mmCIF file of C-alpha atoms in Angstrom:
data_model
loop_
_atom_site.group_PDB
_atom_site.id
_atom_site.type_symbol
_atom_site.label_atom_id
_atom_site.label_comp_id
_atom_site.label_asym_id
_atom_site.label_seq_id
_atom_site.Cartn_x
_atom_site.Cartn_y
_atom_site.Cartn_z
ATOM 1 C CA MET A 1 -29.760 6.135 -25.998
ATOM 2 C CA VAL A 2 -30.843 6.431 -22.381
ATOM 3 C CA ILE A 3 -33.261 3.891 -20.991
ATOM 4 C CA LYS A 4 -35.223 5.210 -18.035
ATOM 5 C CA ARG A 5 -36.863 2.704 -15.767
ATOM 6 C CA LYS A 6 -38.702 2.644 -12.476
ATOM 7 C CA LEU A 7 -37.884 0.224 -9.718
ATOM 8 C CA THR A 8 -40.756 -0.924 -7.556
ATOM 9 C CA LEU A 9 -38.515 -1.424 -4.513
ATOM 10 C CA PRO A 10 -37.143 1.382 -2.326
ATOM 11 C CA LEU A 11 -33.475 1.012 -3.260
ATOM 12 C CA LYS A 12 -30.420 3.127 -2.620
ATOM 13 C CA PHE A 13 -27.631 2.641 -5.159
ATOM 14 C CA TYR A 14 -23.955 2.093 -4.424
ATOM 15 C CA GLY A 15 -21.148 1.689 -6.920
ATOM 16 C CA GLY A 16 -18.004 -0.328 -6.565
ATOM 17 C CA SER A 17 -15.759 -2.985 -7.930
ATOM 18 C CA GLN A 18 -17.154 -6.302 -9.056
ATOM 19 C CA TRP A 19 -14.259 -8.084 -7.306
ATOM 20 C CA TRP A 20 -14.999 -9.097 -3.731
ATOM 21 C CA ALA A 21 -15.094 -12.050 -1.338
ATOM 22 C CA MET A 22 -17.991 -12.924 0.949
ATOM 23 C CA ASP A 23 -18.584 -15.042 3.994
ATOM 24 C CA LEU A 24 -21.064 -17.915 3.556
ATOM 25 C CA SER A 25 -23.545 -16.289 5.966
ATOM 26 C CA ILE A 26 -23.536 -13.102 3.845
ATOM 27 C CA LEU A 27 -24.127 -15.160 0.699
ATOM 28 C CA ALA A 28 -27.089 -16.878 2.372
ATOM 29 C CA LYS A 29 -28.651 -13.522 3.374
ATOM 30 C CA MET A 30 -28.045 -12.145 -0.103
ATOM 31 C CA ASN A 31 -29.630 -15.225 -1.661
ATOM 32 C CA ASP A 32 -32.712 -14.800 0.552
ATOM 33 C CA TYR A 33 -32.983 -11.120 -0.442
ATOM 34 C CA ILE A 34 -32.694 -11.960 -4.146
ATOM 35 C CA LYS A 35 -35.300 -14.734 -3.880
ATOM 36 C CA LEU A 36 -37.711 -12.378 -2.116
ATOM 37 C CA ASN A 37 -37.292 -9.537 -4.655
ATOM 38 C CA ARG A 38 -36.304 -11.542 -7.716
ATOM 39 C CA HIS A 39 -38.753 -10.250 -10.311
ATOM 40 C CA ALA A 40 -38.454 -6.563 -9.431
ATOM 41 C CA LEU A 41 -34.649 -6.718 -9.297
ATOM 42 C CA PHE A 42 -34.203 -8.700 -12.499
ATOM 43 C CA ASN A 43 -36.724 -6.601 -14.429
ATOM 44 C CA PHE A 44 -34.886 -3.448 -13.414
ATOM 45 C CA PHE A 45 -31.369 -4.693 -14.192
ATOM 46 C CA VAL A 46 -32.148 -6.670 -17.373
ATOM 47 C CA ASP A 47 -31.048 -3.890 -19.765
ATOM 48 C CA SER A 48 -28.480 -2.233 -17.485
ATOM 49 C CA LEU A 49 -24.938 -1.506 -18.544
ATOM 50 C CA LEU A 50 -22.588 -3.401 -16.196
ATOM 51 C CA PRO A 51 -25.420 -4.710 -13.997
ATOM 52 C CA ASP A 52 -23.141 -6.878 -11.854
ATOM 53 C CA GLU A 53 -21.242 -3.843 -10.548
ATOM 54 C CA PHE A 54 -24.464 -2.268 -9.299
ATOM 55 C CA PHE A 55 -26.585 -5.318 -8.508
ATOM 56 C CA PHE A 56 -24.270 -7.146 -6.121
ATOM 57 C CA ILE A 57 -22.816 -4.089 -4.365
ATOM 58 C CA ARG A 58 -26.321 -2.659 -3.939
ATOM 59 C CA SER A 59 -27.626 -5.943 -2.575
ATOM 60 C CA LEU A 60 -24.728 -6.207 -0.113
ATOM 61 C CA CYS A 61 -25.228 -2.676 1.191
ATOM 62 C CA THR A 62 -28.924 -3.193 1.904
#
């Protein structure tokens, strides 16, 4: 079963490993981005397969 969904934000997707390390300043910027776009991001990724592998890499590459 394929679930198609629309994202209300202009996002470009990146794939990658879920294993990484981040500097505190990067975490702070990422936290600000997530707070600003929380509902749109969470609504899009709620039923995703392996959402962490797309969500965090995508957020870092923005």
